[in-house]
Amino acid sequence: MGEIQIIPPALERLVRSFSALPGIGTKTATRLALTILRKPAADAREMAAALTELHRSIRLCSQCMAFSETDPCSVCGDPRRDGSLICVVEQPADLMAIEKTDSYRGHYHILHGVLSPVDGIGPEELKIKELVSRIKSGSIAEVLIATSSTVPGEATASFLIDTLSSFAVKLTRLACGIPMGMDIKYADQYTLARAIERRSDAS
Ligand SMILES: [Zn+2]
């Protein structure tokens, strides 16, 4: 006697897709998939259309590497912002956290990760080459390194300082105040704003 198929393959496929997302285990994935199944088919079609549209309409800004529907993105394309100052962050969520503080008017550079040799993430996997070419273009005066104060965040900051110290740019880091081990997107707006204002020399 063959094994009884408890979960239909189509549902199983969706559960597998959801479980591949960070923070979603099989149990949550199953609950989400069943929720979608119980809703009208039109809702599922709408969700499928949004997923399909995602990669078609969103690209990376060729300057700062942020996800954007336009190139350059709205930050890089804003003439009121200071293009000679670049704030380097790990993830798009960090950019959003800094924007919320309303105390930063420069540009950004998104690394899309942190150095993590155990996970096979080296400098080549991050948008460091792109950062170096921006600096080589000559219009950058200051690079504010705003990686998290976690072990991989610190390792990434050290690597950036080593890599960028040969260029004629001022390297700064967020001031203390962000607790050690904290991901900057979880820092409160006030602490983050102070850390930007009181940024210190990194080289
Ligand atoms: Zn941009």
PDB file of C-alpha atoms in Angstrom, residues 7-189:
ATOM      1  CA  ILE A   7      -1.388  17.388   1.631  1.00  0.00           C
ATOM      2  CA  PRO A   8      -2.326  17.841  -2.045  1.00  0.00           C
ATOM      3  CA  PRO A   9       0.784  18.570  -4.175  1.00  0.00           C
ATOM      4  CA  ALA A  10      -0.347  22.106  -5.154  1.00  0.00           C
ATOM      5  CA  LEU A  11      -0.715  23.052  -1.504  1.00  0.00           C
ATOM      6  CA  GLU A  12       2.551  21.361  -0.630  1.00  0.00           C
ATOM      7  CA  ARG A  13       4.293  23.435  -3.313  1.00  0.00           C
ATOM      8  CA  LEU A  14       3.032  26.697  -1.804  1.00  0.00           C
ATOM      9  CA  VAL A  15       3.976  25.545   1.705  1.00  0.00           C
ATOM     10  CA  ARG A  16       7.508  24.863   0.431  1.00  0.00           C
ATOM     11  CA  SER A  17       7.719  28.347  -1.138  1.00  0.00           C
ATOM     12  CA  PHE A  18       6.590  30.027   2.069  1.00  0.00           C
ATOM     13  CA  SER A  19       8.932  27.965   4.263  1.00  0.00           C
ATOM     14  CA  ALA A  20      11.869  29.185   2.186  1.00  0.00           C
ATOM     15  CA  LEU A  21      11.232  32.706   3.548  1.00  0.00           C
ATOM     16  CA  PRO A  22      13.140  33.880   6.632  1.00  0.00           C
ATOM     17  CA  GLY A  23      11.334  33.310   9.910  1.00  0.00           C
ATOM     18  CA  ILE A  24       8.630  31.077   8.409  1.00  0.00           C
ATOM     19  CA  GLY A  25       8.575  27.470   9.597  1.00  0.00           C
ATOM     20  CA  THR A  26       6.502  24.664   8.088  1.00  0.00           C
ATOM     21  CA  LYS A  27       3.681  25.245  10.560  1.00  0.00           C
ATOM     22  CA  THR A  28       3.297  28.950   9.723  1.00  0.00           C
ATOM     23  CA  ALA A  29       3.765  28.205   6.012  1.00  0.00           C
ATOM     24  CA  THR A  30       0.938  25.657   6.149  1.00  0.00           C
ATOM     25  CA  ARG A  31      -1.329  28.095   7.989  1.00  0.00           C
ATOM     26  CA  LEU A  32      -0.632  30.834   5.391  1.00  0.00           C
ATOM     27  CA  ALA A  33      -1.212  28.473   2.471  1.00  0.00           C
ATOM     28  CA  LEU A  34      -4.501  27.252   3.959  1.00  0.00           C
ATOM     29  CA  THR A  35      -5.611  30.852   4.579  1.00  0.00           C
ATOM     30  CA  ILE A  36      -5.033  31.652   0.918  1.00  0.00           C
ATOM     31  CA  LEU A  37      -6.864  28.498  -0.132  1.00  0.00           C
ATOM     32  CA  ARG A  38      -9.923  29.412   1.935  1.00  0.00           C
ATOM     33  CA  LYS A  39     -10.107  32.928   0.490  1.00  0.00           C
ATOM     34  CA  PRO A  40     -11.740  33.628  -2.891  1.00  0.00           C
ATOM     35  CA  ALA A  41      -9.688  32.605  -5.938  1.00  0.00           C
ATOM     36  CA  ALA A  42      -9.552  36.260  -7.020  1.00  0.00           C
ATOM     37  CA  ASP A  43      -7.488  37.109  -3.920  1.00  0.00           C
ATOM     38  CA  ALA A  44      -4.944  34.431  -4.806  1.00  0.00           C
ATOM     39  CA  ARG A  45      -4.788  35.719  -8.388  1.00  0.00           C
ATOM     40  CA  GLU A  46      -4.164  39.248  -7.085  1.00  0.00           C
ATOM     41  CA  MET A  47      -1.333  37.966  -4.903  1.00  0.00           C
ATOM     42  CA  ALA A  48       0.150  35.960  -7.783  1.00  0.00           C
ATOM     43  CA  ALA A  49       0.002  39.070  -9.999  1.00  0.00           C
ATOM     44  CA  ALA A  50       1.796  41.138  -7.331  1.00  0.00           C
ATOM     45  CA  LEU A  51       4.537  38.490  -7.104  1.00  0.00           C
ATOM     46  CA  THR A  52       4.937  38.335 -10.882  1.00  0.00           C
ATOM     47  CA  GLU A  53       5.035  42.127 -11.125  1.00  0.00           C
ATOM     48  CA  LEU A  54       7.701  42.394  -8.422  1.00  0.00           C
ATOM     49  CA  HIS A  55      10.681  41.389 -10.525  1.00  0.00           C
ATOM     50  CA  ARG A  56       9.304  42.985 -13.669  1.00  0.00           C
ATOM     51  CA  SER A  57       8.975  46.479 -12.246  1.00  0.00           C
ATOM     52  CA  ILE A  58      11.539  46.648  -9.436  1.00  0.00           C
ATOM     53  CA  ARG A  59      15.224  46.806 -10.171  1.00  0.00           C
ATOM     54  CA  LEU A  60      18.329  47.927  -8.346  1.00  0.00           C
ATOM     55  CA  CYS A  61      19.177  51.616  -8.544  1.00  0.00           C
ATOM     56  CA  SER A  62      22.452  51.656 -10.488  1.00  0.00           C
ATOM     57  CA  GLN A  63      23.962  54.135  -8.026  1.00  0.00           C
ATOM     58  CA  CYS A  64      22.953  53.097  -4.497  1.00  0.00           C
ATOM     59  CA  MET A  65      21.724  49.520  -5.174  1.00  0.00           C
ATOM     60  CA  ALA A  66      18.349  50.195  -3.506  1.00  0.00           C
ATOM     61  CA  PHE A  67      15.269  48.430  -4.837  1.00  0.00           C
ATOM     62  CA  SER A  68      13.429  50.949  -6.970  1.00  0.00           C
ATOM     63  CA  GLU A  69      10.952  51.263  -9.816  1.00  0.00           C
ATOM     64  CA  THR A  70      13.097  54.032 -11.297  1.00  0.00           C
ATOM     65  CA  ASP A  71      16.807  54.351 -12.011  1.00  0.00           C
ATOM     66  CA  PRO A  72      18.163  56.458 -10.377  1.00  0.00           C
ATOM     67  CA  CYS A  73      15.928  55.908  -7.355  1.00  0.00           C
ATOM     68  CA  SER A  74      14.025  58.761  -5.696  1.00  0.00           C
ATOM     69  CA  VAL A  75      16.876  59.375  -3.207  1.00  0.00           C
ATOM     70  CA  CYS A  76      19.711  59.427  -5.771  1.00  0.00           C
ATOM     71  CA  GLY A  77      17.583  61.503  -8.133  1.00  0.00           C
ATOM     72  CA  ASP A  78      16.684  64.122  -5.499  1.00  0.00           C
ATOM     73  CA  PRO A  79      18.691  67.305  -6.241  1.00  0.00           C
ATOM     74  CA  ARG A  80      18.119  68.592  -2.682  1.00  0.00           C
ATOM     75  CA  ARG A  81      20.168  65.777  -1.193  1.00  0.00           C
ATOM     76  CA  ASP A  82      23.917  65.910  -0.665  1.00  0.00           C
ATOM     77  CA  GLY A  83      25.465  63.543  -3.204  1.00  0.00           C
ATOM     78  CA  SER A  84      28.964  63.921  -1.724  1.00  0.00           C
ATOM     79  CA  LEU A  85      27.940  62.003   1.409  1.00  0.00           C
ATOM     80  CA  ILE A  86      27.179  58.271   1.215  1.00  0.00           C
ATOM     81  CA  CYS A  87      25.775  56.240   4.092  1.00  0.00           C
ATOM     82  CA  VAL A  88      26.623  52.539   3.725  1.00  0.00           C
ATOM     83  CA  VAL A  89      23.990  50.178   5.119  1.00  0.00           C
ATOM     84  CA  GLU A  90      23.491  46.419   5.122  1.00  0.00           C
ATOM     85  CA  GLN A  91      19.909  46.163   3.934  1.00  0.00           C
ATOM     86  CA  PRO A  92      17.098  48.248   2.404  1.00  0.00           C
ATOM     87  CA  ALA A  93      15.315  48.086   5.804  1.00  0.00           C
ATOM     88  CA  ASP A  94      18.254  50.010   7.340  1.00  0.00           C
ATOM     89  CA  LEU A  95      17.830  52.777   4.760  1.00  0.00           C
ATOM     90  CA  MET A  96      14.160  53.001   5.729  1.00  0.00           C
ATOM     91  CA  ALA A  97      15.078  53.201   9.431  1.00  0.00           C
ATOM     92  CA  ILE A  98      17.535  56.060   8.774  1.00  0.00           C
ATOM     93  CA  GLU A  99      15.055  57.894   6.522  1.00  0.00           C
ATOM     94  CA  LYS A 100      12.493  57.743   9.339  1.00  0.00           C
ATOM     95  CA  THR A 101      14.841  59.707  11.622  1.00  0.00           C
ATOM     96  CA  ASP A 102      14.598  62.667   9.235  1.00  0.00           C
ATOM     97  CA  SER A 103      18.136  63.662  10.183  1.00  0.00           C
ATOM     98  CA  TYR A 104      20.080  62.449   7.167  1.00  0.00           C
ATOM     99  CA  ARG A 105      20.148  64.249   3.811  1.00  0.00           C
ATOM    100  CA  GLY A 106      22.911  62.415   1.983  1.00  0.00           C
ATOM    101  CA  HIS A 107      22.857  59.454  -0.375  1.00  0.00           C
ATOM    102  CA  TYR A 108      23.071  55.726   0.474  1.00  0.00           C
ATOM    103  CA  HIS A 109      24.819  52.573  -0.606  1.00  0.00           C
ATOM    104  CA  ILE A 110      23.199  49.228   0.134  1.00  0.00           C
ATOM    105  CA  LEU A 111      25.530  46.265   0.545  1.00  0.00           C
ATOM    106  CA  HIS A 112      22.714  43.670   0.466  1.00  0.00           C
ATOM    107  CA  GLY A 113      24.219  41.679   3.307  1.00  0.00           C
ATOM    108  CA  VAL A 114      27.197  41.425   5.627  1.00  0.00           C
ATOM    109  CA  LEU A 115      30.422  39.468   5.475  1.00  0.00           C
ATOM    110  CA  SER A 116      29.797  36.021   6.875  1.00  0.00           C
ATOM    111  CA  PRO A 117      32.436  33.462   5.905  1.00  0.00           C
ATOM    112  CA  VAL A 118      30.527  30.604   7.598  1.00  0.00           C
ATOM    113  CA  ASP A 119      27.600  31.261   5.253  1.00  0.00           C
ATOM    114  CA  GLY A 120      29.914  31.627   2.276  1.00  0.00           C
ATOM    115  CA  ILE A 121      29.347  35.387   2.050  1.00  0.00           C
ATOM    116  CA  GLY A 122      32.560  37.155   1.122  1.00  0.00           C
ATOM    117  CA  PRO A 123      33.185  40.640  -0.307  1.00  0.00           C
ATOM    118  CA  GLU A 124      32.262  39.417  -3.800  1.00  0.00           C
ATOM    119  CA  GLU A 125      28.738  38.606  -2.646  1.00  0.00           C
ATOM    120  CA  LEU A 126      28.155  42.162  -1.400  1.00  0.00           C
ATOM    121  CA  LYS A 127      27.845  45.381  -3.399  1.00  0.00           C
ATOM    122  CA  ILE A 128      31.354  46.502  -2.418  1.00  0.00           C
ATOM    123  CA  LYS A 129      32.764  46.706  -5.959  1.00  0.00           C
ATOM    124  CA  GLU A 130      29.935  49.088  -6.800  1.00  0.00           C
ATOM    125  CA  LEU A 131      30.760  51.230  -3.764  1.00  0.00           C
ATOM    126  CA  VAL A 132      34.417  51.401  -4.766  1.00  0.00           C
ATOM    127  CA  SER A 133      33.501  52.518  -8.299  1.00  0.00           C
ATOM    128  CA  ARG A 134      31.270  55.254  -6.889  1.00  0.00           C
ATOM    129  CA  ILE A 135      34.156  56.494  -4.761  1.00  0.00           C
ATOM    130  CA  LYS A 136      36.537  56.299  -7.727  1.00  0.00           C
ATOM    131  CA  SER A 137      34.166  58.562  -9.658  1.00  0.00           C
ATOM    132  CA  GLY A 138      35.550  61.331  -7.462  1.00  0.00           C
ATOM    133  CA  SER A 139      32.398  63.133  -6.359  1.00  0.00           C
ATOM    134  CA  ILE A 140      32.240  61.536  -2.889  1.00  0.00           C
ATOM    135  CA  ALA A 141      33.689  63.414   0.113  1.00  0.00           C
ATOM    136  CA  GLU A 142      32.476  61.309   3.024  1.00  0.00           C
ATOM    137  CA  VAL A 143      31.437  57.680   3.526  1.00  0.00           C
ATOM    138  CA  LEU A 144      29.432  57.054   6.694  1.00  0.00           C
ATOM    139  CA  ILE A 145      29.635  53.351   7.539  1.00  0.00           C
ATOM    140  CA  ALA A 146      26.362  52.412   9.218  1.00  0.00           C
ATOM    141  CA  THR A 147      26.563  48.651   9.499  1.00  0.00           C
ATOM    142  CA  SER A 148      25.007  47.068  12.592  1.00  0.00           C
ATOM    143  CA  SER A 149      27.001  46.682  15.792  1.00  0.00           C
ATOM    144  CA  THR A 150      26.754  42.895  15.487  1.00  0.00           C
ATOM    145  CA  VAL A 151      29.850  40.709  14.972  1.00  0.00           C
ATOM    146  CA  PRO A 152      29.313  40.376  11.177  1.00  0.00           C
ATOM    147  CA  GLY A 153      28.375  44.094  10.983  1.00  0.00           C
ATOM    148  CA  GLU A 154      31.616  45.068  12.716  1.00  0.00           C
ATOM    149  CA  ALA A 155      33.656  42.696  10.529  1.00  0.00           C
ATOM    150  CA  THR A 156      32.089  44.270   7.446  1.00  0.00           C
ATOM    151  CA  ALA A 157      32.846  47.782   8.736  1.00  0.00           C
ATOM    152  CA  SER A 158      36.514  46.847   9.335  1.00  0.00           C
ATOM    153  CA  PHE A 159      36.772  45.380   5.863  1.00  0.00           C
ATOM    154  CA  LEU A 160      35.287  48.550   4.346  1.00  0.00           C
ATOM    155  CA  ILE A 161      37.661  50.786   6.307  1.00  0.00           C
ATOM    156  CA  ASP A 162      40.639  48.702   5.083  1.00  0.00           C
ATOM    157  CA  THR A 163      39.392  48.727   1.520  1.00  0.00           C
ATOM    158  CA  LEU A 164      38.481  52.412   1.370  1.00  0.00           C
ATOM    159  CA  SER A 165      41.293  53.961   3.397  1.00  0.00           C
ATOM    160  CA  SER A 166      43.472  54.353   0.302  1.00  0.00           C
ATOM    161  CA  PHE A 167      40.922  56.696  -1.286  1.00  0.00           C
ATOM    162  CA  ALA A 168      40.725  60.414  -0.633  1.00  0.00           C
ATOM    163  CA  VAL A 169      37.423  60.238   1.242  1.00  0.00           C
ATOM    164  CA  LYS A 170      36.585  60.856   4.870  1.00  0.00           C
ATOM    165  CA  LEU A 171      35.423  57.625   6.548  1.00  0.00           C
ATOM    166  CA  THR A 172      33.033  57.965   9.467  1.00  0.00           C
ATOM    167  CA  ARG A 173      31.004  55.578  11.595  1.00  0.00           C
ATOM    168  CA  LEU A 174      27.813  55.934  13.561  1.00  0.00           C
ATOM    169  CA  ALA A 175      28.505  57.256  17.060  1.00  0.00           C
ATOM    170  CA  CYS A 176      28.107  55.045  20.094  1.00  0.00           C
ATOM    171  CA  GLY A 177      24.608  54.814  21.418  1.00  0.00           C
ATOM    172  CA  ILE A 178      23.534  51.912  19.255  1.00  0.00           C
ATOM    173  CA  PRO A 179      23.801  49.029  21.749  1.00  0.00           C
ATOM    174  CA  MET A 180      26.334  46.351  20.886  1.00  0.00           C
ATOM    175  CA  GLY A 181      24.777  43.481  19.043  1.00  0.00           C
ATOM    176  CA  MET A 182      21.892  45.583  17.786  1.00  0.00           C
ATOM    177  CA  ASP A 183      20.655  45.574  14.257  1.00  0.00           C
ATOM    178  CA  ILE A 184      20.288  49.254  13.317  1.00  0.00           C
ATOM    179  CA  LYS A 185      16.804  48.802  11.919  1.00  0.00           C
ATOM    180  CA  TYR A 186      15.646  48.022  15.458  1.00  0.00           C
ATOM    181  CA  ALA A 187      17.267  51.087  17.027  1.00  0.00           C
ATOM    182  CA  ASP A 188      14.810  53.758  18.104  1.00  0.00           C
ATOM    183  CA  GLN A 189      14.612  56.842  15.892  1.00  0.00           C
TER     184      GLN A 189
END
